[in-house]
Short mmCIF file of C-alpha atoms in Angstrom, two decimals:
data_model
loop_
_atom_site.label_atom_id
_atom_site.label_comp_id
_atom_site.label_asym_id
_atom_site.label_seq_id
_atom_site.Cartn_x
_atom_site.Cartn_y
_atom_site.Cartn_z
CA MET A 20 -0.20 -21.16 14.51
CA THR A 21 1.55 -22.10 18.41
CA ILE A 22 5.00 -22.36 17.99
CA LYS A 23 6.99 -23.93 20.38
CA ALA A 24 10.08 -24.88 19.16
CA VAL A 25 12.24 -23.00 16.47
CA VAL A 26 14.46 -25.19 15.04
CA PHE A 27 17.50 -23.71 12.47
CA ASP A 28 19.24 -25.47 9.81
CA ALA A 29 23.32 -24.43 10.63
CA TYR A 30 25.35 -24.18 7.49
CA GLY A 31 23.84 -21.33 5.37
CA THR A 32 21.19 -20.57 8.09
CA LEU A 33 22.70 -19.19 11.06
CA TYR A 34 26.54 -20.04 10.13
CA ASP A 35 28.18 -18.76 6.69
CA VAL A 36 30.10 -21.65 4.88
CA GLN A 37 30.93 -18.65 2.20
CA SER A 38 33.38 -17.92 4.84
CA VAL A 39 35.96 -20.32 4.07
CA GLU A 40 36.84 -18.50 1.26
CA GLY A 41 39.26 -16.42 3.46
CA VAL A 42 41.19 -20.07 4.21
CA THR A 43 40.42 -21.82 0.39
CA GLU A 44 42.12 -18.15 -0.88
CA GLN A 45 45.08 -17.88 1.32
CA ALA A 46 45.86 -21.74 0.83
CA PHE A 47 45.26 -21.11 -3.05
CA PRO A 48 45.67 -17.71 -4.56
CA GLY A 49 43.44 -16.37 -7.19
CA HIS A 50 41.23 -20.05 -6.67
CA GLY A 51 39.41 -19.19 -3.33
CA GLU A 52 35.55 -18.33 -4.53
CA ILE A 53 36.07 -21.74 -7.02
CA ILE A 54 37.08 -24.01 -4.90
CA THR A 55 34.53 -22.68 -2.33
CA GLN A 56 31.59 -22.41 -4.89
CA ILE A 57 32.76 -25.88 -6.24
CA TRP A 58 33.38 -26.93 -2.39
CA ARG A 59 29.43 -26.63 -1.36
CA LEU A 60 28.25 -27.94 -4.65
CA LYS A 61 29.77 -31.42 -3.99
CA GLN A 62 29.45 -31.23 -0.23
CA LEU A 63 25.56 -30.91 -1.01
CA GLU A 64 25.78 -33.62 -4.00
CA TYR A 65 27.48 -36.27 -1.61
CA THR A 66 25.02 -35.76 1.01
CA TRP A 67 22.14 -36.61 -1.28
CA LEU A 68 23.89 -39.51 -3.15
CA ARG A 69 24.91 -41.12 0.13
CA SER A 70 21.72 -41.19 1.19
CA LEU A 71 19.94 -41.83 -1.53
CA MET A 72 22.51 -45.44 -2.28
CA GLU A 73 22.35 -46.25 1.09
CA ARG A 74 25.87 -45.77 2.29
CA TYR A 75 25.90 -42.97 5.01
CA GLU A 76 28.98 -41.45 5.77
CA ASP A 77 29.12 -39.15 7.87
CA PHE A 78 29.15 -35.52 7.20
CA ALA A 79 33.08 -34.68 8.15
CA SER A 80 33.95 -37.60 5.78
CA VAL A 81 31.38 -35.98 3.32
CA THR A 82 33.46 -32.46 3.64
CA ARG A 83 36.51 -34.26 2.98
CA ALA A 84 35.75 -36.08 0.01
CA SER A 85 34.04 -33.03 -1.31
CA LEU A 86 37.14 -30.97 -0.65
CA ASP A 87 39.51 -33.48 -2.67
CA VAL A 88 37.22 -33.73 -5.13
CA THR A 89 36.85 -30.15 -5.72
CA LEU A 90 41.17 -29.61 -5.66
CA ALA A 91 41.05 -32.61 -8.25
CA VAL A 92 39.13 -31.20 -10.79
CA LEU A 93 40.97 -28.02 -10.51
CA GLY A 94 44.40 -29.49 -10.85
CA LEU A 95 45.48 -28.48 -7.45
CA THR A 96 47.30 -30.35 -4.91
CA ALA A 97 47.49 -29.67 -1.25
CA GLY A 98 49.71 -30.98 1.35
CA PRO A 99 48.35 -32.73 4.59
CA GLY A 100 48.70 -29.41 6.50
CA VAL A 101 47.08 -27.15 3.93
CA PHE A 102 44.06 -29.51 3.64
CA ASP A 103 43.89 -29.97 7.18
CA ARG A 104 43.91 -26.01 7.51
CA ILE A 105 40.95 -25.55 5.37
CA MET A 106 38.88 -28.65 7.28
CA GLU A 107 39.03 -26.55 10.25
CA LYS A 108 37.50 -23.65 9.33
CA TYR A 109 33.95 -25.57 9.59
CA LEU A 110 34.81 -25.60 13.47
CA HIS A 111 34.95 -21.65 13.21
CA LEU A 112 32.46 -20.81 10.45
CA ASP A 113 31.27 -17.30 11.14
CA LEU A 114 27.97 -16.50 12.61
CA TYR A 115 25.62 -14.24 10.51
CA PRO A 116 25.80 -11.04 11.51
CA ASP A 117 22.15 -11.02 12.93
CA ALA A 118 22.33 -14.70 14.14
CA ARG A 119 23.11 -13.94 17.95
CA GLU A 120 20.20 -11.35 18.30
CA ALA A 121 17.86 -13.48 16.67
CA LEU A 122 18.40 -16.09 19.14
CA ALA A 123 18.35 -13.96 22.41
CA ALA A 124 14.82 -12.28 21.10
CA LEU A 125 13.14 -16.13 20.68
CA LYS A 126 14.49 -17.70 24.18
CA SER A 127 11.22 -18.09 25.20
CA ARG A 128 10.48 -20.86 23.35
CA LYS A 129 12.91 -23.87 22.60
CA LEU A 130 15.74 -23.53 20.36
CA ALA A 131 17.49 -25.75 18.32
CA ILE A 132 20.08 -26.83 15.23
CA LEU A 133 19.12 -29.50 13.27
CA SER A 134 21.91 -29.60 10.90
CA ASN A 135 23.55 -32.48 8.30
CA GLY A 136 27.06 -32.31 10.50
CA SER A 137 28.69 -34.91 12.56
CA PRO A 138 27.78 -34.23 16.33
CA ASP A 139 31.60 -33.57 16.82
CA MET A 140 31.82 -31.13 13.63
CA LEU A 141 28.50 -29.10 14.87
CA ASN A 142 29.17 -29.38 19.05
CA ALA A 143 32.79 -27.71 18.62
CA LEU A 144 30.91 -25.46 16.23
CA VAL A 145 28.36 -24.24 18.44
CA ARG A 146 30.75 -23.63 21.34
CA ASN A 147 33.75 -21.87 19.24
CA THR A 148 31.00 -19.20 18.61
CA GLY A 149 28.84 -19.47 21.88
CA LEU A 150 25.48 -20.52 20.58
CA HIS A 151 25.57 -23.72 23.53
CA GLU A 152 24.27 -20.86 25.67
CA VAL A 153 20.88 -20.10 23.97
CA LEU A 154 20.12 -23.88 22.24
CA ASP A 155 17.83 -26.16 23.95
CA ALA A 156 19.33 -29.13 21.76
CA THR A 157 22.14 -29.57 18.59
CA ILE A 158 20.44 -32.34 16.45
CA SER A 159 22.53 -33.82 14.28
CA VAL A 160 20.78 -36.55 11.42
CA ASP A 161 24.02 -38.76 12.14
CA ALA A 162 21.68 -39.98 14.91
CA CYS A 163 19.31 -41.32 11.63
CA ARG A 164 22.44 -42.38 9.57
CA THR A 165 20.77 -40.16 6.22
CA TYR A 166 20.49 -36.42 5.27
CA LYS A 167 18.47 -33.80 5.07
CA PRO A 168 15.94 -33.51 3.18
CA SER A 169 14.77 -37.37 4.64
CA PRO A 170 11.65 -37.47 6.41
CA LYS A 171 13.62 -39.19 9.23
CA ALA A 172 16.11 -36.76 9.39
CA TYR A 173 13.46 -33.80 10.32
CA ALA A 174 11.52 -36.97 12.85
CA LEU A 175 14.77 -36.31 14.97
CA VAL A 176 13.15 -32.88 16.00
CA GLU A 177 9.70 -34.28 17.88
CA ALA A 178 12.01 -37.59 18.86
CA THR A 179 14.59 -35.22 20.81
CA LEU A 180 12.46 -31.94 21.72
CA GLY A 181 9.27 -33.59 22.29
CA VAL A 182 8.04 -30.83 19.65
CA ALA A 183 5.37 -31.99 17.31
CA PRO A 184 5.34 -31.04 13.41
CA ASP A 185 3.17 -28.42 13.99
CA GLU A 186 4.49 -26.67 16.44
CA VAL A 187 7.49 -26.27 14.88
CA LEU A 188 8.72 -23.62 13.02
CA PHE A 189 11.88 -24.45 10.84
CA VAL A 190 14.09 -21.76 9.65
CA SER A 191 16.24 -22.52 6.81
CA SER A 192 18.22 -20.60 3.67
CA ASN A 193 18.75 -23.55 1.65
CA PRO A 194 15.75 -24.69 -0.96
CA PHE A 195 16.11 -28.28 -0.86
CA ASP A 196 15.95 -28.12 3.18
CA THR A 197 12.81 -25.45 3.36
CA SER A 198 11.15 -28.00 1.20
CA GLY A 199 11.98 -31.17 2.76
CA ALA A 200 10.93 -29.62 6.12
CA LYS A 201 8.00 -28.24 4.93
CA ALA A 202 6.97 -31.87 2.64
CA PHE A 203 7.32 -33.34 6.36
CA GLY A 204 4.84 -31.22 8.19
CA PHE A 205 6.91 -27.95 9.76
CA ASN A 206 5.53 -24.80 9.50
CA VAL A 207 8.88 -22.66 7.86
CA ALA A 208 10.59 -19.88 7.27
CA TRP A 209 13.08 -19.27 4.52
CA ILE A 210 15.83 -17.08 4.58
CA GLU A 211 15.75 -15.64 1.35
CA ARG A 212 18.74 -13.65 0.91
CA VAL A 213 18.92 -13.03 -2.52
CA THR A 214 15.35 -12.17 -4.17
CA PRO A 215 14.22 -13.65 -7.93
CA GLN A 216 14.40 -10.05 -9.02
CA ALA A 217 17.33 -9.74 -7.62
CA MET A 218 18.75 -12.46 -9.37
CA ALA A 219 17.33 -11.37 -12.85
CA ALA A 220 18.42 -8.50 -12.77
CA ALA A 221 22.33 -9.44 -12.02
CA TRP A 222 21.58 -11.87 -14.65
CA GLN A 223 20.38 -8.90 -17.08
CA ARG A 224 23.86 -7.47 -16.37
CA HIS A 225 25.95 -10.49 -16.80
CA ASP A 226 27.79 -10.65 -13.54
CA LEU A 227 26.37 -14.28 -13.64
CA VAL A 228 28.32 -14.79 -16.56
CA ARG A 229 30.91 -15.37 -13.75
CA PRO A 230 30.53 -18.78 -12.92
CA LEU A 231 31.20 -18.62 -9.34
CA THR A 232 28.27 -15.16 -9.26
CA LEU A 233 25.88 -18.10 -10.66
CA PHE A 234 26.48 -20.91 -8.85
CA LYS A 235 26.20 -19.08 -5.33
CA ALA A 236 22.70 -17.54 -6.39
CA LEU A 237 21.35 -20.36 -7.99
CA ARG A 238 21.26 -22.40 -4.93
CA MET A 239 19.75 -19.25 -3.40
CA GLN A 240 16.40 -19.29 -5.64
CA MET A 241 13.35 -21.52 -4.59
CA ASP A 242 13.69 -25.09 -6.00
CA HIS A 243 9.92 -26.25 -7.97
CA LEU A 244 9.39 -28.97 -5.74
CA GLY A 245 5.70 -28.86 -4.67
CA PHE A 246 6.26 -27.23 -1.25
CA GLU A 247 6.64 -23.74 -0.63
CA PRO A 248 7.58 -22.48 2.60
CA ASP A 249 4.97 -20.80 5.07
CA HIS A 250 7.34 -17.53 5.38
CA ARG A 251 10.00 -15.59 3.16
CA ILE A 252 12.05 -13.03 4.97
CA SER A 253 15.77 -11.59 3.90
CA SER A 254 17.33 -12.01 7.02
CA LEU A 255 17.38 -13.76 10.40
CA SER A 256 16.61 -10.79 12.06
CA GLY A 257 13.14 -10.71 10.58
CA LEU A 258 12.33 -13.84 12.81
CA PRO A 259 10.47 -12.29 15.66
CA SER A 260 8.00 -10.40 14.40
CA LEU A 261 6.74 -13.03 12.70
CA LEU A 262 6.16 -14.82 15.97
CA SER A 263 4.78 -12.52 18.13
CA MET B 49 33.93 -62.15 -15.89
CA THR B 50 30.87 -63.68 -17.52
CA ILE B 51 28.79 -61.13 -18.90
CA LYS B 52 25.42 -61.89 -19.76
CA ALA B 53 23.59 -58.70 -20.21
CA VAL B 54 25.27 -55.38 -21.19
CA VAL B 55 22.54 -52.36 -19.47
CA PHE B 56 22.96 -48.82 -20.24
CA ASP B 57 22.51 -45.31 -18.96
CA ALA B 58 20.25 -42.84 -21.76
CA TYR B 59 20.65 -39.46 -20.86
CA GLY B 60 24.29 -38.60 -21.12
CA THR B 61 25.14 -42.35 -21.98
CA LEU B 62 23.39 -43.46 -25.37
CA TYR B 63 21.49 -40.05 -25.90
CA ASP B 64 23.22 -36.69 -25.65
CA VAL B 65 21.24 -34.46 -23.32
CA GLN B 66 23.17 -31.79 -24.26
CA SER B 67 21.35 -31.85 -28.11
CA VAL B 68 18.20 -29.81 -26.66
CA GLU B 69 20.75 -26.84 -26.93
CA GLY B 70 19.34 -26.35 -30.18
CA VAL B 71 15.40 -25.55 -29.55
CA THR B 72 16.74 -24.00 -26.31
CA GLU B 73 18.89 -21.41 -28.08
CA GLN B 74 15.78 -20.95 -30.79
CA ALA B 75 13.22 -20.09 -28.42
CA PHE B 76 15.71 -18.29 -26.39
CA PRO B 77 18.80 -16.45 -28.53
CA GLY B 78 22.01 -16.29 -26.73
CA HIS B 79 20.47 -18.16 -23.34
CA GLY B 80 20.58 -21.77 -25.17
CA GLU B 81 23.40 -22.66 -23.64
CA ILE B 82 22.84 -21.98 -19.97
CA ILE B 83 19.47 -22.81 -19.97
CA THR B 84 20.67 -25.95 -21.06
CA GLN B 85 23.31 -26.28 -17.89
CA ILE B 86 20.76 -25.34 -15.25
CA TRP B 87 18.14 -27.60 -16.67
CA ARG B 88 20.42 -30.46 -16.46
CA LEU B 89 22.00 -29.47 -13.00
CA LYS B 90 18.10 -28.86 -11.30
CA GLN B 91 17.12 -32.72 -13.19
CA LEU B 92 19.59 -34.31 -11.84
CA GLU B 93 19.20 -32.40 -8.11
CA TYR B 94 15.24 -32.94 -8.00
CA THR B 95 15.74 -36.76 -8.85
CA TRP B 96 17.73 -36.87 -5.82
CA LEU B 97 15.85 -34.57 -3.65
CA ARG B 98 12.59 -36.29 -4.61
CA SER B 99 13.52 -39.65 -3.95
CA LEU B 100 14.89 -38.11 -0.55
CA MET B 101 11.84 -36.79 0.59
CA GLU B 102 10.05 -39.68 -0.81
CA ARG B 103 8.25 -37.50 -2.94
CA TYR B 104 8.44 -39.01 -6.06
CA GLU B 105 6.79 -37.77 -9.28
CA ASP B 106 8.08 -39.08 -12.36
CA PHE B 107 10.67 -37.76 -14.92
CA ALA B 108 8.41 -36.15 -17.75
CA SER B 109 7.54 -34.24 -14.28
CA VAL B 110 10.74 -33.57 -12.96
CA THR B 111 11.89 -32.54 -16.14
CA ARG B 112 8.90 -29.74 -16.41
CA ALA B 113 9.72 -28.58 -13.14
CA SER B 114 13.57 -28.08 -13.63
CA LEU B 115 13.11 -26.28 -16.88
CA ASP B 116 10.72 -23.89 -15.62
CA VAL B 117 13.14 -23.00 -12.53
CA THR B 118 15.85 -22.85 -15.00
CA LEU B 119 13.45 -20.05 -17.11
CA ALA B 120 12.31 -18.87 -13.56
CA VAL B 121 16.21 -18.28 -12.67
CA LEU B 122 17.78 -16.57 -15.84
CA GLY B 123 13.91 -14.21 -15.06
CA LEU B 124 12.58 -15.76 -19.08
CA THR B 125 9.42 -16.40 -19.49
CA ALA B 126 8.19 -19.58 -22.35
CA GLY B 127 4.20 -19.17 -23.50
CA PRO B 128 2.67 -23.13 -23.20
CA GLY B 129 3.89 -23.68 -27.28
CA VAL B 130 7.77 -22.60 -26.52
CA PHE B 131 7.88 -24.49 -23.65
CA ASP B 132 6.06 -27.95 -25.15
CA ARG B 133 8.43 -27.43 -28.11
CA ILE B 134 11.73 -27.40 -25.42
CA MET B 135 9.95 -30.22 -23.78
CA GLU B 136 9.16 -32.73 -26.64
CA LYS B 137 12.80 -32.24 -27.99
CA TYR B 138 13.22 -34.89 -24.81
CA LEU B 139 11.81 -37.15 -27.38
CA HIS B 140 14.38 -37.04 -29.87
CA LEU B 141 17.75 -36.48 -28.05
CA ASP B 142 20.22 -37.05 -30.11
CA LEU B 143 21.60 -40.74 -30.11
CA TYR B 144 26.23 -40.68 -29.57
CA PRO B 145 27.14 -40.76 -33.31
CA ASP B 146 29.35 -44.43 -31.82
CA ALA B 147 25.99 -45.65 -29.90
CA ARG B 148 24.27 -47.72 -32.44
CA GLU B 149 27.10 -49.45 -33.83
CA ALA B 150 28.48 -50.56 -30.17
CA LEU B 151 25.66 -51.96 -29.88
CA ALA B 152 24.98 -53.94 -32.40
CA ALA B 153 28.61 -55.30 -31.95
CA LEU B 154 26.98 -56.31 -28.40
CA LYS B 155 23.87 -58.26 -29.58
CA SER B 156 24.99 -61.86 -28.49
CA ARG B 157 24.23 -60.74 -25.21
CA LYS B 158 21.51 -59.30 -24.05
CA LEU B 159 21.20 -55.76 -23.86
CA ALA B 160 18.73 -53.11 -21.90
CA ILE B 161 18.13 -49.64 -20.80
CA LEU B 162 18.14 -48.92 -16.85
CA SER B 163 17.31 -44.58 -17.25
CA ASN B 164 15.11 -42.30 -14.70
CA GLY B 165 12.99 -41.21 -17.92
CA SER B 166 9.68 -42.52 -17.22
CA PRO B 167 8.28 -44.89 -19.40
CA ASP B 168 6.57 -42.51 -22.24
CA MET B 169 9.16 -40.99 -22.38
CA LEU B 170 12.16 -43.58 -23.16
CA ASN B 171 9.80 -45.53 -24.90
CA ALA B 172 9.20 -42.35 -27.51
CA LEU B 173 13.11 -42.04 -27.96
CA VAL B 174 14.27 -45.37 -28.35
CA ARG B 175 11.12 -45.86 -30.99
CA ASN B 176 12.04 -42.43 -32.45
CA THR B 177 15.52 -43.86 -33.05
CA GLY B 178 15.32 -46.66 -33.55
CA LEU B 179 16.88 -48.93 -30.78
CA HIS B 180 13.86 -50.40 -29.86
CA GLU B 181 15.67 -53.26 -32.79
CA VAL B 182 18.33 -54.39 -31.03
CA LEU B 183 17.27 -54.10 -27.23
CA ASP B 184 15.89 -56.95 -24.93
CA ALA B 185 14.28 -54.50 -22.53
CA THR B 186 13.42 -50.95 -21.92
CA ILE B 187 13.76 -50.63 -18.03
CA SER B 188 12.26 -47.12 -16.50
CA VAL B 189 13.30 -46.72 -12.58
CA ASP B 190 9.48 -45.74 -13.01
CA ALA B 191 8.44 -49.27 -11.62
CA CYS B 192 10.17 -48.45 -8.20
CA ARG B 193 9.17 -44.98 -8.09
CA THR B 194 12.81 -43.84 -6.91
CA TYR B 195 15.75 -42.55 -8.95
CA LYS B 196 18.97 -43.92 -9.37
CA PRO B 197 21.37 -44.38 -7.60
CA SER B 198 19.33 -46.23 -5.42
CA PRO B 199 19.85 -49.90 -4.98
CA LYS B 200 15.67 -50.15 -5.82
CA ALA B 201 16.50 -48.73 -9.44
CA TYR B 202 19.54 -51.22 -9.87
CA ALA B 203 18.14 -53.90 -9.01
CA LEU B 204 14.94 -53.64 -11.51
CA VAL B 205 17.57 -55.37 -13.88
CA GLU B 206 17.15 -58.63 -12.03
CA ALA B 207 13.93 -58.56 -11.54
CA THR B 208 13.44 -58.01 -15.64
CA LEU B 209 16.46 -59.31 -17.09
CA GLY B 210 17.21 -62.80 -14.45
CA VAL B 211 20.78 -61.77 -14.50
CA ALA B 212 22.40 -61.25 -11.38
CA PRO B 213 24.44 -57.80 -10.61
CA ASP B 214 27.91 -59.89 -11.29
CA GLU B 215 26.97 -61.32 -14.52
CA VAL B 216 25.76 -57.74 -15.53
CA LEU B 217 28.02 -55.14 -17.53
CA PHE B 218 26.30 -51.41 -16.30
CA VAL B 219 27.10 -49.10 -18.37
CA SER B 220 26.82 -44.88 -17.84
CA SER B 221 29.33 -41.28 -18.97
CA ASN B 222 27.56 -40.24 -15.59
CA PRO B 223 30.20 -40.66 -12.40
CA PHE B 224 26.59 -40.96 -9.63
CA ASP B 225 25.31 -43.45 -12.04
CA THR B 226 28.92 -45.54 -12.15
CA SER B 227 29.43 -44.84 -8.46
CA GLY B 228 25.64 -46.25 -7.81
CA ALA B 229 26.14 -48.65 -9.71
CA LYS B 230 28.91 -50.28 -8.24
CA ALA B 231 27.77 -50.07 -4.50
CA PHE B 232 25.25 -52.29 -5.75
CA GLY B 233 27.52 -54.56 -6.95
CA PHE B 234 27.20 -54.49 -10.86
CA ASN B 235 30.26 -54.40 -12.84
CA VAL B 236 30.67 -50.44 -14.41
CA ALA B 237 32.23 -49.43 -17.43
CA TRP B 238 32.24 -45.39 -17.30
CA ILE B 239 32.36 -43.60 -20.60
CA GLU B 240 34.76 -40.69 -19.19
CA ARG B 241 34.28 -38.43 -22.14
CA VAL B 242 36.82 -35.59 -20.54
CA THR B 243 39.83 -36.83 -19.21
CA PRO B 244 40.99 -35.32 -15.60
CA GLN B 245 44.20 -33.93 -17.59
CA ALA B 246 41.91 -32.23 -20.42
CA MET B 247 40.13 -30.38 -17.43
CA ALA B 248 42.71 -29.29 -15.55
CA ALA B 249 44.23 -28.45 -18.30
CA ALA B 250 40.89 -26.07 -19.77
CA TRP B 251 40.88 -24.34 -16.04
CA GLN B 252 44.59 -23.55 -16.72
CA ARG B 253 43.95 -22.32 -19.73
CA HIS B 254 40.75 -20.39 -18.17
CA ASP B 255 38.23 -21.70 -20.56
CA LEU B 256 36.28 -22.39 -17.55
CA VAL B 257 35.83 -19.36 -16.05
CA ARG B 258 32.34 -19.10 -18.70
CA PRO B 259 30.16 -20.79 -16.25
CA LEU B 260 28.57 -23.16 -18.98
CA THR B 261 32.13 -25.02 -19.19
CA LEU B 262 32.31 -25.47 -16.03
CA PHE B 263 28.92 -26.91 -15.07
CA LYS B 264 29.15 -29.12 -18.10
CA ALA B 265 33.21 -30.30 -17.71
CA LEU B 266 32.70 -30.94 -13.46
CA ARG B 267 29.32 -33.00 -13.90
CA MET B 268 31.84 -35.25 -15.81
CA GLN B 269 34.48 -35.84 -13.65
CA MET B 270 34.84 -39.16 -10.86
CA ASP B 271 33.09 -38.59 -8.15
CA HIS B 272 35.09 -39.28 -4.91
CA LEU B 273 32.23 -41.09 -2.99
CA GLY B 274 34.46 -44.62 -2.71
CA PHE B 275 33.03 -46.85 -5.82
CA GLU B 276 35.78 -46.77 -8.66
CA PRO B 277 34.35 -48.19 -11.94
CA ASP B 278 35.81 -51.44 -13.25
CA HIS B 279 36.65 -49.74 -16.83
CA ARG B 280 37.60 -45.72 -18.16
CA ILE B 281 36.89 -45.79 -21.60
CA SER B 282 36.55 -42.58 -23.57
CA SER B 283 33.41 -43.33 -25.86
CA LEU B 284 30.86 -46.63 -26.66
CA SER B 285 33.05 -47.97 -29.38
CA GLY B 286 35.56 -48.88 -26.54
CA LEU B 287 32.91 -51.93 -24.94
CA PRO B 288 32.88 -55.00 -27.43
CA SER B 289 37.10 -54.84 -27.36
CA LEU B 290 36.03 -54.46 -23.41
CA LEU B 291 33.86 -57.28 -23.87
CA SER B 292 36.13 -59.89 -26.24
#
């Protein structure tokens, strides 16, 4: 394959969305992990539901509403200061440790992010973590007002970079996103952070009796939607050898 | 309001999808509850994702794929006989105890089901439980090849019954479905089987440390999508007085 552009999902792929757990735990001691997991579950659900309802609101709004429902479900109340402090973390998420080096090794090709994030959130995040220096474009689905895995979202890559789908390697750790990208026609590399063997072993050890571990692990298993990724690698550092 | 038709969601509203737990527990002793919960979670996710990917497959196919991924995630293997026996239960789900009486009390109006279920599954289920005698129509989203909460799905009601959206009372226990129905323009009654107070109390008692209780309870809390139901009732038996 001739890959002219490598396009990355942001949340969960380059940036660790689990890194909000520090601030959620600080705000609600003992509840950090469960807030983090339900928040992410609801955040994704709301992107899908709003797209399907044809009632788009941007990712900042969806992220606030999903944090709001999470706290409500758990019977927790946050003052505006606390709520905003948790939300603020989304502009300063941790990069995965191997992200910077992997991007640097790929810079002979066009490099971009295609993310559900709203432009303000994404631009702040990319700038705060210095990735604006290596990326050719930061593409937000906000331009088409519908979320991944809609083909309209993936079509923004060609519209922005001028590169055909079969010249793109799309990289994501989110199974729904790899399925959508593959259905659209991209070459797809899935960052498989938890293997099925590790998942099954954890289950047999009863580690998954804890709901939070189960939530997290479930989201990391490949979906059965009929669109398998072309490549499975365990971390971003596997990308350069995939392309050489 | 002048309500000319009462339209029901099927799975989770008239029929108890949790009633598959008997057969999943029989097939995989000790795993019945977790299979039931993950299966339902994935089943709903796949309807949303396939709709958004514009890769519709019918509900029988989605239900098989979601059972398949559930067993894979848990490291369980089912022979074809076992798999089919579990699937078969979807044609014989338990009616909620108050469903038959509530429908009978409403029969001066048009009564219908609008469901994600494929026509074969729905027709078998309705016939097996005798509801074909009281329903004027059993409407499947298969006619528009996209799932709820797409407005295309809700529009099938007017196309089938000839009743305008504001003359319909739509009844569902599924928060995503009530949000979609309200956004579409129906009058909406939400069967709220678990109150926020009960949910918060269960959490405080640590009942939700068990992942399965958490999964089930989460799905029963109203979503924060900006579309509140018109009515909240705790069971189907509250419907007749709502309309009198």
